[in-house]
Coordinates of C-alpha atoms in Angstrom, one line a residue:
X1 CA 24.0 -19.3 17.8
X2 CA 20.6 -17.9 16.8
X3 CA 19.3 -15.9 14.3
X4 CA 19.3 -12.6 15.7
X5 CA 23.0 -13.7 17.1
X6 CA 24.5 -14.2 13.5
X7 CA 23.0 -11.6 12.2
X8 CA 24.3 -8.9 14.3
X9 CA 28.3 -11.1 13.8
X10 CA 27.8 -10.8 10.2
X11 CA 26.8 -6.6 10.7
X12 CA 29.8 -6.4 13.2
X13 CA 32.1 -8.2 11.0
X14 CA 31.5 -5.9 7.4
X15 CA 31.9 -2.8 9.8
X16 CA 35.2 -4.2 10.6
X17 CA 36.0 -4.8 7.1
X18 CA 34.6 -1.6 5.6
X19 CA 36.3 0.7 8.5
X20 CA 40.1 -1.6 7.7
X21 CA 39.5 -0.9 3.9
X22 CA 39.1 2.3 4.5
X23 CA 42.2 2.3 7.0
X24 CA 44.4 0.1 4.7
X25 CA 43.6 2.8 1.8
X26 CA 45.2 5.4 3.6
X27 CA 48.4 3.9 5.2
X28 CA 48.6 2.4 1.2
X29 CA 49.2 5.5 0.2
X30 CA 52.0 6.3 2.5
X31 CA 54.4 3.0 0.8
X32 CA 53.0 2.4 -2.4
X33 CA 55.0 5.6 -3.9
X34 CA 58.4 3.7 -3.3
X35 CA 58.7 1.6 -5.6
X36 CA 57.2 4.0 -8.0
X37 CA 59.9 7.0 -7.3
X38 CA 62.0 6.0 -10.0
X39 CA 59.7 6.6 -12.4
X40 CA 58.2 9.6 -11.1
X41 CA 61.9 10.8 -10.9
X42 CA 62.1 10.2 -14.8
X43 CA 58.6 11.2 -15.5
X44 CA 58.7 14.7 -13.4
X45 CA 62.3 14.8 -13.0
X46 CA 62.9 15.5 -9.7
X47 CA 66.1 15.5 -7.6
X48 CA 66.9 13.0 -5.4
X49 CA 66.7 14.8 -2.0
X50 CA 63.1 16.2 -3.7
X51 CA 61.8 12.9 -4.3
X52 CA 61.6 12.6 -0.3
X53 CA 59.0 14.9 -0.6
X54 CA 56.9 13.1 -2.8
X55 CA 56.7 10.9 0.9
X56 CA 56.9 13.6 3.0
X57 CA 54.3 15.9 1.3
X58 CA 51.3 13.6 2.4
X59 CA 53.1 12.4 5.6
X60 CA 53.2 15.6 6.8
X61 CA 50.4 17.4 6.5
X62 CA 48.4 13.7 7.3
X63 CA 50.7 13.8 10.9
X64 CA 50.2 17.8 11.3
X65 CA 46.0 17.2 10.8
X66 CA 45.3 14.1 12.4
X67 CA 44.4 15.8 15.8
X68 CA 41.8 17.9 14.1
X69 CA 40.6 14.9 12.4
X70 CA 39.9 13.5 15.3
X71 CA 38.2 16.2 17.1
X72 CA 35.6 16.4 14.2
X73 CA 35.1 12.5 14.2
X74 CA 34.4 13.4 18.0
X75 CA 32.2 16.1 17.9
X76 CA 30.7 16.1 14.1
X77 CA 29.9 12.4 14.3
X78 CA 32.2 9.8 12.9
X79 CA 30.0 8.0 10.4
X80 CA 29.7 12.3 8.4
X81 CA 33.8 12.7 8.8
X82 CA 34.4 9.2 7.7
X83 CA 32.4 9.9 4.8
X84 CA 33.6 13.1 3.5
X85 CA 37.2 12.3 4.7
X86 CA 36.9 9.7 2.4
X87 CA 35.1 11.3 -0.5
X88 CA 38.0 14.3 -0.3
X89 CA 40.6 11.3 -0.1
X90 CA 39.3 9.9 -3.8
X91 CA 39.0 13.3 -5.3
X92 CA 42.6 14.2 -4.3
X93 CA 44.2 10.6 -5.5
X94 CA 42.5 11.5 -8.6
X95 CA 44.5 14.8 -8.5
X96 CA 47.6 13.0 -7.6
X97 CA 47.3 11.0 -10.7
X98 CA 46.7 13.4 -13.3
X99 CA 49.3 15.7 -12.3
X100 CA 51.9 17.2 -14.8
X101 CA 54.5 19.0 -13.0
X102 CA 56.2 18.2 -9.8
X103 CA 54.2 21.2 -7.8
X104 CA 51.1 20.0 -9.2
X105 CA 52.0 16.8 -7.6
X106 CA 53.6 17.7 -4.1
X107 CA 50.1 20.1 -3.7
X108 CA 47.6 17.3 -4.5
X109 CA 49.9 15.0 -2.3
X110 CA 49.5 17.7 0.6
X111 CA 46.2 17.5 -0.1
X112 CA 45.5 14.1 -0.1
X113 CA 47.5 14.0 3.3
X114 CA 44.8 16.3 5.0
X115 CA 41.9 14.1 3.8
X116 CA 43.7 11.0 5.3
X117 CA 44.0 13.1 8.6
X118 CA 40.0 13.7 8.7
X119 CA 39.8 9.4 7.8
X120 CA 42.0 7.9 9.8
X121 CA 41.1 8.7 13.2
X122 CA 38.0 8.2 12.1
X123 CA 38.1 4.5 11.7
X124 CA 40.4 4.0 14.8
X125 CA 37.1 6.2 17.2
X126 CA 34.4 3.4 14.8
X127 CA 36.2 0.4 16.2
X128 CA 36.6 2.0 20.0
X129 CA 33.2 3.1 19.9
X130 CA 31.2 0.1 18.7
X131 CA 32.9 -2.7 20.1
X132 CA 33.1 -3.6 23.8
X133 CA 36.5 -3.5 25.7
X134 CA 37.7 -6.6 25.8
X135 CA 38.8 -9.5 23.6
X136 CA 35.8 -8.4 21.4
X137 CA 37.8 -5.0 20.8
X138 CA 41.0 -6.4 20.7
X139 CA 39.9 -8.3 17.7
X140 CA 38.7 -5.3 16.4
X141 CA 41.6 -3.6 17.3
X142 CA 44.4 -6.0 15.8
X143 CA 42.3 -6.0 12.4
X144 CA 43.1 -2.0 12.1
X145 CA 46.8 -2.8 13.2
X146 CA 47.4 -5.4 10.8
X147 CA 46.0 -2.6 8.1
X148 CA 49.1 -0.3 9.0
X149 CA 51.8 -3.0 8.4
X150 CA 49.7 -4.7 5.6
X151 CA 49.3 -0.9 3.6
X152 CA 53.4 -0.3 4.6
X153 CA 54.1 -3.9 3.1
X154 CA 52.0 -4.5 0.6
X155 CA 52.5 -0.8 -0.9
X156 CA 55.7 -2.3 -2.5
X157 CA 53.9 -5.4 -4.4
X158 CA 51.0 -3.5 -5.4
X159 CA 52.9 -0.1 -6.4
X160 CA 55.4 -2.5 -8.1
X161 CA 52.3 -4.3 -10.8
X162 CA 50.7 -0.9 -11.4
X163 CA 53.7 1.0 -11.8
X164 CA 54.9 -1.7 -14.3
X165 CA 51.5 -2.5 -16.2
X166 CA 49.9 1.0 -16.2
X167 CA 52.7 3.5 -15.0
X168 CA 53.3 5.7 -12.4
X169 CA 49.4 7.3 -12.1
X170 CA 47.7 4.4 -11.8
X171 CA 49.1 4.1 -7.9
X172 CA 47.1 7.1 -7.5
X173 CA 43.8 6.4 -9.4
X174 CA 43.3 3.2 -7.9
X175 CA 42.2 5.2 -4.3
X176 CA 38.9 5.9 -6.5
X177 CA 36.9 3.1 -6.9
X178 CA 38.1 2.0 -3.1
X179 CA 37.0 4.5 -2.1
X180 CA 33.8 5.0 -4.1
X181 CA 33.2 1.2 -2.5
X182 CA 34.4 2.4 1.1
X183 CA 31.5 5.2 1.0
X184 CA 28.9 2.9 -0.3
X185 CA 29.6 0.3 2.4
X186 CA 30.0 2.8 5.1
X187 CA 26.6 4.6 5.0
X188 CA 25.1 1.3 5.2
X189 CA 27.0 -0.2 8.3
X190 CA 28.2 3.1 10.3
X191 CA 25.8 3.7 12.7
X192 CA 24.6 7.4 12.4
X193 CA 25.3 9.9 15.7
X194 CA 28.2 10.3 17.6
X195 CA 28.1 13.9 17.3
X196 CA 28.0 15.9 20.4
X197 CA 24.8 18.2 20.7
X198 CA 27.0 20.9 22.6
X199 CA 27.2 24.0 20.5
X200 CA 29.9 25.4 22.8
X201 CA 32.2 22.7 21.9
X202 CA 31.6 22.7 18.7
X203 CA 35.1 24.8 18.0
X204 CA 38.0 23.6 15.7
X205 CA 41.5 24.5 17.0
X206 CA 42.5 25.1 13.4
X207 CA 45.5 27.5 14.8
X208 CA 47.0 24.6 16.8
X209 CA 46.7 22.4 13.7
X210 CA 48.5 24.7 11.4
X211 CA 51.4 25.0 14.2
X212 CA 51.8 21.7 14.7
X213 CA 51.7 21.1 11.0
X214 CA 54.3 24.0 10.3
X215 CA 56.5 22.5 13.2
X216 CA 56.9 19.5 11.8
X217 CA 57.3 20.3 8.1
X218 CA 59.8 23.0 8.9
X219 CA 61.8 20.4 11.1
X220 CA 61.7 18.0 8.3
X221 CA 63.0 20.7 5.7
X222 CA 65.9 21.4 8.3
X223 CA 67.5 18.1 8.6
X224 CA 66.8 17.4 4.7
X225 CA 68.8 20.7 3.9
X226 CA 71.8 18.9 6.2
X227 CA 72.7 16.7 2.8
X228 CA 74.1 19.6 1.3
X229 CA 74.9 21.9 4.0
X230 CA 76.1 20.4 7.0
X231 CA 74.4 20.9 10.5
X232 CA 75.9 24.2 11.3
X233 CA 75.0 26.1 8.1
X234 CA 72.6 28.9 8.5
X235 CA 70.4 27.2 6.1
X236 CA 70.0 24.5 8.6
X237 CA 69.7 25.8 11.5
X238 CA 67.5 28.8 10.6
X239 CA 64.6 25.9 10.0
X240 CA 65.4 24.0 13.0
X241 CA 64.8 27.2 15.2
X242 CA 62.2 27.9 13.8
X243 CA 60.7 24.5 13.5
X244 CA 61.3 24.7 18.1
X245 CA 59.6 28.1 18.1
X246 CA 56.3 26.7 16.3
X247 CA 55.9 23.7 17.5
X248 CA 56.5 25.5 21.4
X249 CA 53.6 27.8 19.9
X250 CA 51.9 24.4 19.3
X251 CA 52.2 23.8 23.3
X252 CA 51.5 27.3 24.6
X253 CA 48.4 27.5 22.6
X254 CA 47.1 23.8 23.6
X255 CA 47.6 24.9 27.5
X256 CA 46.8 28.0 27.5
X257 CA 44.8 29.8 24.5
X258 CA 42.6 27.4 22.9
X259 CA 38.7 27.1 23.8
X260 CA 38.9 23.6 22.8
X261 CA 42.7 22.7 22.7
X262 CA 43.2 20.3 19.7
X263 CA 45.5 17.8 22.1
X264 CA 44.6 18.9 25.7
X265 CA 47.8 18.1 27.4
X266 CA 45.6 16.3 30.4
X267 CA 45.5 13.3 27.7
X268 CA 48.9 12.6 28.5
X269 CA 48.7 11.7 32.1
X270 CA 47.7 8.3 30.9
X271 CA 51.1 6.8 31.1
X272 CA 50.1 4.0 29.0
X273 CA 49.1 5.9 25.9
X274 CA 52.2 8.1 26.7
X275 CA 54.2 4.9 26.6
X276 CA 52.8 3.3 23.8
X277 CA 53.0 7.0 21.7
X278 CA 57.0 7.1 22.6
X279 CA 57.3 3.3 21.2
X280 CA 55.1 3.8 18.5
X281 CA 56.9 7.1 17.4
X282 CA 60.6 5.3 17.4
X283 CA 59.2 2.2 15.6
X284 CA 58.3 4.3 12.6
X285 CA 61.2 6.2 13.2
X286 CA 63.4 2.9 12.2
X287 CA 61.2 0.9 10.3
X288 CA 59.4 3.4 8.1
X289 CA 62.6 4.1 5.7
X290 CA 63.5 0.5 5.7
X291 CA 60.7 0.5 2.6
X292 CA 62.4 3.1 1.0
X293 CA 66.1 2.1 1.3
X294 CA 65.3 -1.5 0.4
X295 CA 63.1 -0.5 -2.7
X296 CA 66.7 1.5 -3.7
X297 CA 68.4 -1.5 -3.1
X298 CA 66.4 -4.0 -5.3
X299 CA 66.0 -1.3 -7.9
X300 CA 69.2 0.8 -8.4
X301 CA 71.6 -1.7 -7.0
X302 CA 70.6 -5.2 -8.0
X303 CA 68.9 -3.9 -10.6
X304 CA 65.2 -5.1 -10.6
X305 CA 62.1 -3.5 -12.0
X306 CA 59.2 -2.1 -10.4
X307 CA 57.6 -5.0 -10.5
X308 CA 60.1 -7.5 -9.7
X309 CA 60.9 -4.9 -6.2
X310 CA 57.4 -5.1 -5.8
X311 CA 57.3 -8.8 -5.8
X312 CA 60.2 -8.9 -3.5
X313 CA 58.1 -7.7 -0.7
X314 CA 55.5 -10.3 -0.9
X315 CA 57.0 -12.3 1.9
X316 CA 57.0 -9.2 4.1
X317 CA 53.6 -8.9 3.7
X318 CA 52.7 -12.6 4.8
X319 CA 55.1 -11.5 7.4
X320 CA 53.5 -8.4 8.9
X321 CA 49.8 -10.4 8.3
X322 CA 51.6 -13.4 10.5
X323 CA 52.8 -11.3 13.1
X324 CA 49.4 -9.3 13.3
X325 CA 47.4 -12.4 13.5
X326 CA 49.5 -13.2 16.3
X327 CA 49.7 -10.3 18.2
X328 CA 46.1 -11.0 20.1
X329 CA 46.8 -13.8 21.1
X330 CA 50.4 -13.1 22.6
X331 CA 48.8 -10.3 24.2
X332 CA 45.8 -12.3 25.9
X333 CA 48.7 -14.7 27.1
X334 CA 51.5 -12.4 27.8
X335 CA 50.4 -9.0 28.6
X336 CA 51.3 -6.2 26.2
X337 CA 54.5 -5.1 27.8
X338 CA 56.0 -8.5 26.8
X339 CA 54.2 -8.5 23.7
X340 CA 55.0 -5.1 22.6
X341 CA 58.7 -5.5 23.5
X342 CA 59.4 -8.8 21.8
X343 CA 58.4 -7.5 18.7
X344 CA 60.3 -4.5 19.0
X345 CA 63.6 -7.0 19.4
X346 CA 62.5 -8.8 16.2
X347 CA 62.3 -5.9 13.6
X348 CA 65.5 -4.7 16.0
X349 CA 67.4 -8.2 14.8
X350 CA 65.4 -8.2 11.0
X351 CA 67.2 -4.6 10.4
X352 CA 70.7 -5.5 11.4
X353 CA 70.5 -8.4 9.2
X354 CA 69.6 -5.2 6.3
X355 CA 73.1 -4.2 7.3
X356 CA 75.2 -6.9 5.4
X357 CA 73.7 -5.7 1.8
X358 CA 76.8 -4.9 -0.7
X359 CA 76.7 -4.8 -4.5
X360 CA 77.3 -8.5 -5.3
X361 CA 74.5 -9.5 -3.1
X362 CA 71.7 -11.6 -3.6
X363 CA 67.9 -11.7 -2.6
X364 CA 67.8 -14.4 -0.3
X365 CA 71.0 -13.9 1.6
X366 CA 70.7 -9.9 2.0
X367 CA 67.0 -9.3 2.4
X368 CA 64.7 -11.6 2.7
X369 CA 65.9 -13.2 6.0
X370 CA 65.5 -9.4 7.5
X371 CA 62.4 -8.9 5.9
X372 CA 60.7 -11.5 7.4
X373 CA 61.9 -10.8 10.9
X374 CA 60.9 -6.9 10.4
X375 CA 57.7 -8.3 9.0
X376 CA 56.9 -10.6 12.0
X377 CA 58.1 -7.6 14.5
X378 CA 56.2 -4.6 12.8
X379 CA 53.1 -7.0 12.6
X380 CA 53.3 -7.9 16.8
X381 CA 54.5 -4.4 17.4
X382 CA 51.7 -2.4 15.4
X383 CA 49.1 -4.4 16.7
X384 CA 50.1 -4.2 20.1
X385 CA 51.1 -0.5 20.3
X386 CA 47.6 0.2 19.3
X387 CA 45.8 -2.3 22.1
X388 CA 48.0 -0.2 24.7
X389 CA 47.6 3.3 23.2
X390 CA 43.7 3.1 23.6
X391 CA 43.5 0.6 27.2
X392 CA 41.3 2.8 28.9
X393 CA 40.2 5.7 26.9
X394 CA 37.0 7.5 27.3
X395 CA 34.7 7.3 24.6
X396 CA 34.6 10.9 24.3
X397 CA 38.5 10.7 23.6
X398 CA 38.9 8.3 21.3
X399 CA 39.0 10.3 18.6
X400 CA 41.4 11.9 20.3
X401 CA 43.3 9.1 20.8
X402 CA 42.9 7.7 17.6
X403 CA 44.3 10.8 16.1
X404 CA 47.3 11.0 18.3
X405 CA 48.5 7.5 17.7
X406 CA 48.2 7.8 14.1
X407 CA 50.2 11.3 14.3
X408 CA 52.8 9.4 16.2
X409 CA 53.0 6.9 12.9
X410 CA 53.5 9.5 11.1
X411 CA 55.5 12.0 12.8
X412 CA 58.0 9.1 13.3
X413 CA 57.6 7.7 9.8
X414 CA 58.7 11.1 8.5
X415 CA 61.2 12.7 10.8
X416 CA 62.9 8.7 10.4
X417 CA 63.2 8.9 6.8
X418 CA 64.2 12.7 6.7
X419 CA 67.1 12.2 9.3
X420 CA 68.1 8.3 8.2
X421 CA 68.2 9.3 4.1
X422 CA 70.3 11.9 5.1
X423 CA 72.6 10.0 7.0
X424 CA 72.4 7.6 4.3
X425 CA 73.1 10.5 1.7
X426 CA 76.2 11.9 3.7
X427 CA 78.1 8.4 4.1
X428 CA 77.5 7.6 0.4
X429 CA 79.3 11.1 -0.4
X430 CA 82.1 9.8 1.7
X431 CA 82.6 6.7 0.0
X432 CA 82.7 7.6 -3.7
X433 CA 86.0 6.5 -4.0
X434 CA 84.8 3.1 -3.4
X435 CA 82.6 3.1 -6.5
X436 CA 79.0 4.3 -7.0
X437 CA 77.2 1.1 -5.8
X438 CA 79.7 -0.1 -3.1
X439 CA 78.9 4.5 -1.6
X440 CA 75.3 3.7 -2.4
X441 CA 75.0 0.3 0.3
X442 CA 77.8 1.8 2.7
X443 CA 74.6 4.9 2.7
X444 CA 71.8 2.1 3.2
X445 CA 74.2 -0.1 6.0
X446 CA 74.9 3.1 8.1
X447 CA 71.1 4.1 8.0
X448 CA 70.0 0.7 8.7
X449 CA 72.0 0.2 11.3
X450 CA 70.6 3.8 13.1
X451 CA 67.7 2.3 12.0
X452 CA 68.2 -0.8 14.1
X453 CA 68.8 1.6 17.5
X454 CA 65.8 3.3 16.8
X455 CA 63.9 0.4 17.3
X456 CA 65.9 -1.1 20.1
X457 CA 65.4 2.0 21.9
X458 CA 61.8 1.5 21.9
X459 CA 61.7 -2.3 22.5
X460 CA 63.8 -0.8 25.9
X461 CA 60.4 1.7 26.4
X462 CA 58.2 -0.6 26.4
X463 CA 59.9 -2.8 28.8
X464 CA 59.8 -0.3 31.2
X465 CA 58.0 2.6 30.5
X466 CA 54.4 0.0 30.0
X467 CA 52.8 -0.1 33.3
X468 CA 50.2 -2.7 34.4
X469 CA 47.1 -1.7 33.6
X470 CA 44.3 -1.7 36.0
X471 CA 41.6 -3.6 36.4
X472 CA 39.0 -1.3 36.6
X473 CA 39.3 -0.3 32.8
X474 CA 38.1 -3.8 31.5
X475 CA 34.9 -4.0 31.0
X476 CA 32.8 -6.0 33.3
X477 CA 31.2 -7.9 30.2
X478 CA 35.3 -9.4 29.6
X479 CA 36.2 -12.6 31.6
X480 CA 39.8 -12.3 29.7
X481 CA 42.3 -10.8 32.3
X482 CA 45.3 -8.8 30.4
X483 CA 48.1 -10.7 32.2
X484 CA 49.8 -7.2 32.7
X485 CA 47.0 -6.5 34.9
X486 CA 47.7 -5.9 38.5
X487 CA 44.7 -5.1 41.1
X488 CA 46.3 -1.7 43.2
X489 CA 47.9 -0.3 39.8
X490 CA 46.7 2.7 38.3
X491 CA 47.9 3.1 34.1
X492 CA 47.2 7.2 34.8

């Protein structure tokens, strides 16, 4: 290797590692509350169905935005939006922390959300754009899906030792000098560009954003209310029709209204992203509130502080970094269909192991045999969901892309823990007369057992629904051959 050779490894490799900092910041942010929701609970006293919203706040309005984020990393240039996306995402973390009331708090979360929707895609459109397709990307590629499972995992342990040493705040203020290092590092590596030059396209469909974002959050509300209301109460399904109406705004206004539609429905004739979307939405679906339900269980039922819970999900983390480092190479030997699916099956197996927990359980019997098997799945299935999701994407729409994968993490992530707490809320109603604790892990068993068909519906999608891809979208430069390739296959 020569000089010029190393040089240019050693610039590829820090934009790696400053775009996954930047990438492990956000998703961070979307776990690390967990473990501290107890003592926000005590410190801000909220309820317990309001807590949710202490989640679903930033993974809401991150899900709703992440389109337009990505169609301003496309047009304005993606080193500028990575930039201010994450200067905004500091300023608001500071916010987070130095808030005093619980609407305070839910509005700087909110916040905080839509500067992680102008970052995220961001990074995703860096690594798409600047490294060639082939095992060179897919390197690239598995480093930013390890970041998802690494920020879900590691959330616990590092929300558990701040929470403990310096309180609740200090999961929040740590965000600042990341990301005062993320911008240093990034207007040194980034190249500069990537903007269009087309004034005509320079438009912003801010009206299908707020839609989309409305849709969502007002489906979320609707199926929390169902705790306390039932299904069929006005107060339910008011929401829920309302929630159809936007988001069926959302689509009218994408097809047919929108200069420059924020998610032109055309994207979606690539039946490989469409596949790896649907698996990627019903992964989060099941595996997203598996954080929050075990963090209850370590906490309120076994009885462990914040930073014993956050210690507790070490071994998930090695886990999820196992299973990511992995992933690449299963992928290069088995295709991504076989890939994807297999890890699907493990988190499948790792939460019905979740299911035995009861009262006079134990650590190592109850969840740490799951948690390693979820880890090893989520760490395959994130970094392969992503290789599929992007397989032959224009340049022009990886933003795009970028931006609708991470919606799909998030969408799923939230409309999971909104639908599974509240299953888990209704069965523990129903079993009181079992005793507090005994309601509170029939509540977890149900929801990790829903949990569990979540994800084996979407080890079943991947089977099936992933088709070869073809040929023609490797780049010539690649000698690897993605076994799922076939030569007279098509993926659109």
């Amino acid at each position: 290797m020569n000089a010029t050779t190393r040089i240019q490894t050693r610039s590829t490799n820090l934009l790696l590692f400053v775009v996954c900092l930047a990438q492990f910041m956000v998703i961070l942010d979307v776990s690390i509350v967990n473990v501290a929701l107890p003592s926000i609970h005590n410190g801000l006293h909220f309820s317990a169905t309001g807590l949710q919203w202490v989640v679903n706040a930033y993974t809401l309005t991150f899900a709703g935005f992440l389109l337009l984020g990505g169609r301003a990393a496309d047009l304005l240039g993606r080193r500028l939006v990575f930039v201010t996306g994450t200067a905004a995402f500091a300023i608001c973390s500071l916010l987070c922390a130095v808030a005093s009331s619980r609407g305070l708090l839910l509005g700087a979360r909110a916040m905080q959300g839509l500067a992680g929707a102008l970052l995220s895609p961001a990074t995703l459109s860096i690594i798409t754009s600047s490294f060639r397709e082939g095992a060179e990307r897919n390197r690239g590629l598995g480093a930013w899906g390890a970041m998802g499972g690494l920020g879900a995992s590691s959330g616990a342990l590092l929300g558990g030792i701040l929470t403990q040493t310096l309180g609740w705040p200090a999961i929040f203020a740590v965000n600042v000098p990341l990301g005062v290092l993320v911008i240093a590092l990034g207007l040194r590596v980034i190249p500069a560009g990537g903007a269009r030059d087309l004034d005509s396209e320079r438009h912003f469909d801010v009206t299908g954003a707020v839609l989309v974002t409305a849709g969502l959050a007002t489906l979320t509300f609707g199926i929390v209310r169902t705790d306390t209301l039932g299904w069929t109460a006005p107060g339910v399904l008011i929401p829920l029709l309302a929630a159809a109406v936007l988001l069926a705004a959302f689509v009218y206004v994408e097809e047919r209204v929108a200069r420059a539609p924020l998610m032109p429905m055309r994207i979606f004739r690539l039946a490989q992203l469409r596949a790896a979307n649907l698996v990627v939405v019903l992964m989060y679906m099941g595996l997203f509130s598996m954080f929050f339900f075990i963090t209850l269980y370590l906490q309120q039922v076994l009885h462990y502080d914040a930073l014993e819970a956050g210690f507790a999900f070490l071994p998930m983390t090695l886990s999820v970094f196992g299973g990511s480092t992995l992933a690449p190479r299963l992928v290069a030997r088995f295709g991504t269909r076989r890939t994807l699916a297999g890890g699907m099956l493990l988190a499948t197996a790792g939460l019905l192991l979740f299911t035995g927990v009861t009262p006079g359980g134990s650590y190592p019997l109850q969840v740490l045999p799951g948690a390693l098997l979820c880890g090893l799945g989520m760490g395959l299935s994130l970094v392969t969901g992503t290789v599929a999701a992007v397989q032959g994407v224009s340049q022009e729409q990886s933003g795009l892309a970028s931006g609708l994968l991470n919606t799909s993490r998030l969408v799923g992530g939230a409309l999971g823990l909104a639908i599974l707490s509240t299953i888990a809320d209704a069965q523990t109603r129903a079993s009181e007369s079992v005793g507090a604790l005994h309601a509170a892990t029939d509540g977890f068993s149900l929801a990790f057992t829903i949990g569990a068909l979540f994800t084996l519906m979407g080890a079943v999608a991947a089977a099936t629904l992933l088709r070869p891809r073809a040929v023609a979208t490797v780049a010539p430069a690649s000698r690897e051959r993605d076994p799922d390739a076939e030569p007279d296959l098509l993926a659109a």
